[in-house]
mmCIF file of C-alpha atoms in Angstrom:
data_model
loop_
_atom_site.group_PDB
_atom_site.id
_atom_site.type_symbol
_atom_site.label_atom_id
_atom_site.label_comp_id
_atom_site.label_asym_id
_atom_site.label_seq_id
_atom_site.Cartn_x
_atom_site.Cartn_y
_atom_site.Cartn_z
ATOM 1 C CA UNK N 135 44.830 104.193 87.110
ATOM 2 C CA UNK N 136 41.492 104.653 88.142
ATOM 3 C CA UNK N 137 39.910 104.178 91.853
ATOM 4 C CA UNK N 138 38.653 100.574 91.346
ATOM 5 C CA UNK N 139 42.263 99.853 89.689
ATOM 6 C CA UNK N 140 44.275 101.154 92.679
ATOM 7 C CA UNK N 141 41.906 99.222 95.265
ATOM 8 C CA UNK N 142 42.407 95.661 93.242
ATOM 9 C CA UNK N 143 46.323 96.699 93.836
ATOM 10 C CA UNK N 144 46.078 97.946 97.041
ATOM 11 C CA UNK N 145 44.417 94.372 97.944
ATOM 12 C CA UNK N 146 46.604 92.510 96.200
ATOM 13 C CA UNK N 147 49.629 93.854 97.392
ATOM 14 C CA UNK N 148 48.049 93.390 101.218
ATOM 15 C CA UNK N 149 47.350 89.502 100.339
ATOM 16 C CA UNK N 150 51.136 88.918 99.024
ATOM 17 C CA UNK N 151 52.405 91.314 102.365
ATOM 18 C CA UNK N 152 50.468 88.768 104.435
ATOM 19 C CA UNK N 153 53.589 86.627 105.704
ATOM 20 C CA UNK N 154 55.806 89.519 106.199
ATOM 21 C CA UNK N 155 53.205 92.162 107.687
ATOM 22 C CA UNK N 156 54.373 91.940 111.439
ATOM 23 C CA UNK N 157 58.045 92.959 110.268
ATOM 24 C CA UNK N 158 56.452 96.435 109.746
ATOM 25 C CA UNK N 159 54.726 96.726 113.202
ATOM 26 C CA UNK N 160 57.542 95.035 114.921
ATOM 27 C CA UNK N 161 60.594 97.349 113.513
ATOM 28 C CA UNK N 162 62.631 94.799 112.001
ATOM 29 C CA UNK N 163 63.859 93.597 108.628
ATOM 30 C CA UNK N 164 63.815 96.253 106.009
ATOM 31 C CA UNK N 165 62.045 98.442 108.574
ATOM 32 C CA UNK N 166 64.414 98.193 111.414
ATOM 33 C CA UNK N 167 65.691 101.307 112.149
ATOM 34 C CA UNK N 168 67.899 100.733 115.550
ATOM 35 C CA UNK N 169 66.798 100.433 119.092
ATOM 36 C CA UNK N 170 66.134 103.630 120.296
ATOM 37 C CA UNK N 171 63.231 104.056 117.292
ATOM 38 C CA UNK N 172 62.088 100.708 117.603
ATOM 39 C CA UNK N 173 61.551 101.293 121.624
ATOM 40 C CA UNK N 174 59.573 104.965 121.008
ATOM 41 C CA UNK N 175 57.504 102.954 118.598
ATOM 42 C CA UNK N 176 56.597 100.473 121.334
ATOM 43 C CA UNK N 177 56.150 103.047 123.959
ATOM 44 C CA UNK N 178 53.921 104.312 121.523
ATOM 45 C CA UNK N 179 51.655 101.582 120.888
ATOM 46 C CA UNK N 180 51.591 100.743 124.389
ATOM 47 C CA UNK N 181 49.893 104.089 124.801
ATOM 48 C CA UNK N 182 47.328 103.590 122.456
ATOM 49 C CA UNK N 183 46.843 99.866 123.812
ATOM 50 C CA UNK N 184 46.028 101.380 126.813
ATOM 51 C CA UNK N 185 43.516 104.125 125.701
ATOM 52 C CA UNK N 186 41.663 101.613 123.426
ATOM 53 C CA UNK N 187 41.349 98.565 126.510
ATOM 54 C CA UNK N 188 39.394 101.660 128.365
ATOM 55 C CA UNK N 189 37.739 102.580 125.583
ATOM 56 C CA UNK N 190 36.551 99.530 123.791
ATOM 57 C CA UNK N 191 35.956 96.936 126.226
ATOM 58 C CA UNK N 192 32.809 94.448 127.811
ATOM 59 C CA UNK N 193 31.411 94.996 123.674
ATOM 60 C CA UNK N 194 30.568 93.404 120.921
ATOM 61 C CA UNK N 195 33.112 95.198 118.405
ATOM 62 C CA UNK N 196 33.458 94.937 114.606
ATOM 63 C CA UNK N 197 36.583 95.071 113.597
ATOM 64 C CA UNK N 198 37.383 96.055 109.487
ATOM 65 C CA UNK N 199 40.781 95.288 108.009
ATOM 66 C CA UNK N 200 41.569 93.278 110.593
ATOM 67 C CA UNK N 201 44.746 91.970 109.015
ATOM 68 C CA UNK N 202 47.271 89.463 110.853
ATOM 69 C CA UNK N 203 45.807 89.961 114.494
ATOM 70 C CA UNK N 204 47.954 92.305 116.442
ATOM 71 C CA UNK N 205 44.989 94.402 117.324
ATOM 72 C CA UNK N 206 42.051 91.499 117.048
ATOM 73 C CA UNK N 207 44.214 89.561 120.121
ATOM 74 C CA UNK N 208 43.796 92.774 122.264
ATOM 75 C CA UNK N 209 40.192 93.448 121.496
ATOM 76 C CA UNK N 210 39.142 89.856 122.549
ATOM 77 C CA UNK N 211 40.637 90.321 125.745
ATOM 78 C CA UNK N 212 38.435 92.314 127.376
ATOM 79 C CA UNK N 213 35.043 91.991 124.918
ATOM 80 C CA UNK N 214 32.411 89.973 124.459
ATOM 81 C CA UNK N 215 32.713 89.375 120.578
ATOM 82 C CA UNK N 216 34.613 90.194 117.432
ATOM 83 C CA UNK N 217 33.628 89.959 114.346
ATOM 84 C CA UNK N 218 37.254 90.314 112.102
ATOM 85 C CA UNK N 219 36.735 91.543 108.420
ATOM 86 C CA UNK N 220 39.346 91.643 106.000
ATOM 87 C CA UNK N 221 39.862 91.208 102.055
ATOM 88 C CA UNK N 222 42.847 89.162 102.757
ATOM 89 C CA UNK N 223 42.514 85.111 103.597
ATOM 90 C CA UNK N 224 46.046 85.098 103.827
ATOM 91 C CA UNK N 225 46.107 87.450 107.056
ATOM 92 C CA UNK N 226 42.810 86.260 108.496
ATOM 93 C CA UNK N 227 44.678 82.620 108.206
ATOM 94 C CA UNK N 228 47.672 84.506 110.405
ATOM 95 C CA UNK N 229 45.447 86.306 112.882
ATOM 96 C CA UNK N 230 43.035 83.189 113.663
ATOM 97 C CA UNK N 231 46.314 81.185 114.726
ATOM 98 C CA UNK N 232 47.571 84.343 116.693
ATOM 99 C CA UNK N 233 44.449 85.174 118.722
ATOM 100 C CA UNK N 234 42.383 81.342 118.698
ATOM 101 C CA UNK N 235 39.804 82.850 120.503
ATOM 102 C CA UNK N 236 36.409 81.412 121.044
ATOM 103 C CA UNK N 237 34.988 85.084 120.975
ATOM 104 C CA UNK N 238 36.455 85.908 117.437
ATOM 105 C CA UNK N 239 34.408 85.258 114.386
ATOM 106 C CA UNK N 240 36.005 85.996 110.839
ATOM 107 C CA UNK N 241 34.618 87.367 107.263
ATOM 108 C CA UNK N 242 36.615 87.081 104.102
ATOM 109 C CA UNK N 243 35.368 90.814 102.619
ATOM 110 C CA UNK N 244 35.839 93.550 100.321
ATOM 111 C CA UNK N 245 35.057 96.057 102.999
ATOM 112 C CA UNK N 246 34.314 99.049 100.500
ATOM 113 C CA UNK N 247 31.572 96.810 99.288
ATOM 114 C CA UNK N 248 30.426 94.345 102.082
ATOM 115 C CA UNK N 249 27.349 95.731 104.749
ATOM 116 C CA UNK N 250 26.862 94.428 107.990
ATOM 117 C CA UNK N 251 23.535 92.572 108.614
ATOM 118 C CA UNK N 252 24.290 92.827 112.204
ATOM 119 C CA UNK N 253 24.740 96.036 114.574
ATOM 120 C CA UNK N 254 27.371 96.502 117.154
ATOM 121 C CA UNK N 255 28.182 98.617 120.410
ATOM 122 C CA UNK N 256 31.944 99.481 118.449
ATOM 123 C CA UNK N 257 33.865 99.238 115.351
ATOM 124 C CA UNK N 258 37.397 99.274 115.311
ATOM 125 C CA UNK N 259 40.126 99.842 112.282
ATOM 126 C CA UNK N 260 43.678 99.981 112.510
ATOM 127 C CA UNK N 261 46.009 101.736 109.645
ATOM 128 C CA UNK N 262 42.939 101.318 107.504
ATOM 129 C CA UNK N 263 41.234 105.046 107.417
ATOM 130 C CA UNK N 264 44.505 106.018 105.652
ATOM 131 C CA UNK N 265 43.796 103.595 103.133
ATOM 132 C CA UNK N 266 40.596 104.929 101.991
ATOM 133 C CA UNK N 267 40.109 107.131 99.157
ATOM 134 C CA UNK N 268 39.369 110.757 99.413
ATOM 135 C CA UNK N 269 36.439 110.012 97.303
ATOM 136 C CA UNK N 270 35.033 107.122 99.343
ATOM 137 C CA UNK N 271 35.861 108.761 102.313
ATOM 138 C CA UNK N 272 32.109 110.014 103.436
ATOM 139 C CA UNK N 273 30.619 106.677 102.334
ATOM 140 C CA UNK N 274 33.043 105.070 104.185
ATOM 141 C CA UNK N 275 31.746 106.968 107.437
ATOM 142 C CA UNK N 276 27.898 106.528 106.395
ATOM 143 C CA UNK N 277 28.606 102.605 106.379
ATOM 144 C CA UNK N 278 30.463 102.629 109.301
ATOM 145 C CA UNK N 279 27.610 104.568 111.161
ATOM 146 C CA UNK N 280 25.445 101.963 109.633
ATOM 147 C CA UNK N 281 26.839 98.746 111.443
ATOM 148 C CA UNK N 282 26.292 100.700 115.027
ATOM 149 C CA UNK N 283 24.072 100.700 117.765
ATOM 150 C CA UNK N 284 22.547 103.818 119.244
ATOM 151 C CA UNK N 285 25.259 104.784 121.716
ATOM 152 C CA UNK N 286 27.953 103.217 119.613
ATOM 153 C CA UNK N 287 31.371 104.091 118.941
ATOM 154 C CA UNK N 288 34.395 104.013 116.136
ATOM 155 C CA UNK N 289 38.065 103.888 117.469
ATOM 156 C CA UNK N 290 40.555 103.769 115.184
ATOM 157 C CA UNK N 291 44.524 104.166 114.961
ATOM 158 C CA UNK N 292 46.574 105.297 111.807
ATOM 159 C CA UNK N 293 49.561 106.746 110.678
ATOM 160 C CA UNK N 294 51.256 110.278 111.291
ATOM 161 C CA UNK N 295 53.202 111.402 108.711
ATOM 162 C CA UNK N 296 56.555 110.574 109.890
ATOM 163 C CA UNK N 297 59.138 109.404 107.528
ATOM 164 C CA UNK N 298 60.752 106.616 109.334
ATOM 165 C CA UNK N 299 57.900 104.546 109.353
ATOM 166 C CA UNK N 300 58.230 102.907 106.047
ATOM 167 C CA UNK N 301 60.878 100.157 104.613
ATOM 168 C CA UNK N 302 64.332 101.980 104.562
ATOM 169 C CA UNK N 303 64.311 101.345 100.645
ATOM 170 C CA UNK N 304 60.889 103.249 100.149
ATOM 171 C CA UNK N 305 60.960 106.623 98.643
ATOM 172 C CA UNK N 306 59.824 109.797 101.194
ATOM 173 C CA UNK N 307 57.095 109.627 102.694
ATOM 174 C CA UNK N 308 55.006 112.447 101.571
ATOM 175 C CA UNK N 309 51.314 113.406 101.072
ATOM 176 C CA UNK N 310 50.549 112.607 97.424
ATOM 177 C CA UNK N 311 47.917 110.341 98.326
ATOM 178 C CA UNK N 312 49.478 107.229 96.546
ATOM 179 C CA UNK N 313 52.689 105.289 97.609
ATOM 180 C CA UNK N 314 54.873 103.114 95.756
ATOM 181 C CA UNK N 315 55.546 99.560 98.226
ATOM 182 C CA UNK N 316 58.075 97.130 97.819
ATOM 183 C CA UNK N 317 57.759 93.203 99.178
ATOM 184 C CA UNK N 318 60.955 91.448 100.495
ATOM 185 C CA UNK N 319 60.620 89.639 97.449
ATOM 186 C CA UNK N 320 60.797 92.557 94.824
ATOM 187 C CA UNK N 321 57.334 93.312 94.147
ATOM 188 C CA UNK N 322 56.048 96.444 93.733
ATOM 189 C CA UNK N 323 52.461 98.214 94.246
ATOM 190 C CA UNK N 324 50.419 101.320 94.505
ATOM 191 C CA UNK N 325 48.487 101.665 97.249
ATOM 192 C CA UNK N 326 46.189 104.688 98.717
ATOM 193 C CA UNK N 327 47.875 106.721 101.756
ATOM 194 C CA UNK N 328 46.544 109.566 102.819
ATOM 195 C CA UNK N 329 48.136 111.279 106.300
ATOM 196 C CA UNK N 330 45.529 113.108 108.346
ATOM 197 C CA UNK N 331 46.576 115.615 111.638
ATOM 198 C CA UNK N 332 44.289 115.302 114.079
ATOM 199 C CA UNK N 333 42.533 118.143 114.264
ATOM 200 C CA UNK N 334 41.997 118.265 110.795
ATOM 201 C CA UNK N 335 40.252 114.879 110.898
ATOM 202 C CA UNK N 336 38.233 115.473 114.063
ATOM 203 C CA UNK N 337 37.042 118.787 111.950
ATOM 204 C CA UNK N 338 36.137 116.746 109.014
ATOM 205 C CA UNK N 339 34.408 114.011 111.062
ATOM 206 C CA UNK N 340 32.653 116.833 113.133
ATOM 207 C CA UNK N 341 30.822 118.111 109.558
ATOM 208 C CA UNK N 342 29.959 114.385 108.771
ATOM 209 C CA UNK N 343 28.258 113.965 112.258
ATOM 210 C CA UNK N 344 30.548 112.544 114.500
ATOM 211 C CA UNK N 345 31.800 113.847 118.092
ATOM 212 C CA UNK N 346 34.356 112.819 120.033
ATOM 213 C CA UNK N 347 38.322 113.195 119.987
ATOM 214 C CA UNK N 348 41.228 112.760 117.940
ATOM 215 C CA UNK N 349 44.606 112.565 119.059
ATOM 216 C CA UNK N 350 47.998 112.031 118.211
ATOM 217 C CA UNK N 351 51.075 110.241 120.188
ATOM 218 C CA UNK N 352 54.476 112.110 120.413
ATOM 219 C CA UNK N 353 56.072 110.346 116.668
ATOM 220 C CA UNK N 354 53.950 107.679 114.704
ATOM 221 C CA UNK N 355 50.375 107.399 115.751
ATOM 222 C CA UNK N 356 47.105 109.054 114.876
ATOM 223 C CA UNK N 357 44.110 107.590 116.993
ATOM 224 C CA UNK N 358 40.963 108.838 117.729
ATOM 225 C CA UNK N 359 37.104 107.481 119.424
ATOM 226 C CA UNK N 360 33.744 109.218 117.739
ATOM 227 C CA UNK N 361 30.362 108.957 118.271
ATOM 228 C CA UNK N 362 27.327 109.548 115.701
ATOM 229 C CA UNK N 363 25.385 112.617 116.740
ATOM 230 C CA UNK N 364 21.862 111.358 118.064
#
């Protein structure tokens, strides 16, 4: 399968996960794993919700694969505008009756091939970077640089390789690069997923032109907040 195949998959299979997204994020269903995980993993988050409300905050933010809201509802609390990009109408459907927010516009987008005609102070992606092909992965960074002000920032939050993250009937988790997903329904995909640590990603980002940090949390989470050298 080449690279254009696996991104028409990984799409698809992100359009069909749209109603059943949130049982990832919130621990249950197929990805339930008892209390005790399910409470680290929401100590977790809390953390990075935290970080990213003094981070990212009185802005006008772009946010890419926005997907069913979770983060779009936090970063319209405390900025002055969203713009919410996704290839999926099925979770930009979910996350417009989540956040209704006034402050929240939305794009229906391929976001390896749309470009921003407007620049903004930050851009934010959640469990997207992960997503991106080692191949596409500078470009990725050059169009991201792109859509920013002078000054501007990128904060973004992904996965750590941890193997309790997925559904309880995946396979390991592992760094191949491509994982095989199951829906509730049966389904099955490819998708990219690529696990960075975070030193070796603030190292990579550092040769690309971009300062700034990259962190992890104790278990799941990979986040970071990077600047473009002047």
């Amino acid at each position: 399968m080449d690279d254009r195949q696996l991104l028409d998959q990984q799409m698809a299979y992100y359009r069909a996960r749209a109603p059943e997204y949130d049982e990832w994020f919130l621990r249950k269903g197929r990805y339930d794993r008892g209390p005790e995980h399910r409470n680290q993993w929401l100590e977790e988050v809390g953390q990075i919700e935290s970080v990213l409300r003094s981070t990212v905050r009185g802005a006008e933010v772009l946010e890419l694969a926005c997907g069913t809201g979770l983060w779009t509802r936090r970063l319209a609390e405390n900025n002055r505008r969203i713009m919410a990009v996704d290839s999926s109408p099925e979770v930009i459907a979910i996350n417009r009756e989540r956040v209704r927010s006034d402050n929240v516009e939305y794009r229906v987008a391929d976001i390896f091939s749309w470009v921003s005609a407007a620049k903004f102070d930050a851009i934010f992606f959640s469990f997207w970077l992960s997503h991106v092909p080692p191949a596409r992965f500078d470009a990725f960074w050059t169009s991201v640089r792109s859509a920013l002000r002078p000054g501007g920032q990128a904060f973004f939050i992904d996965s750590l390789l941890e193997p309790t993250t997925s559904a309880v009937d995946h396979g390991p988790v592992e760094q191949s690069g491509v994982v095989h997903r199951r829906l509730n329904d049966g389904r099955e995909f490819d998708v990219v997923k690529i696990f960075y640590e975070p030193a070796e990603l603030e190292q990579r980002l550092a040769g690309l032109g971009w300062r700034g940090w990259v962190r992890s949390t104790s278990r799941f989470f990979l986040y970071g907040a990077v600047s473009p050298e002047k």
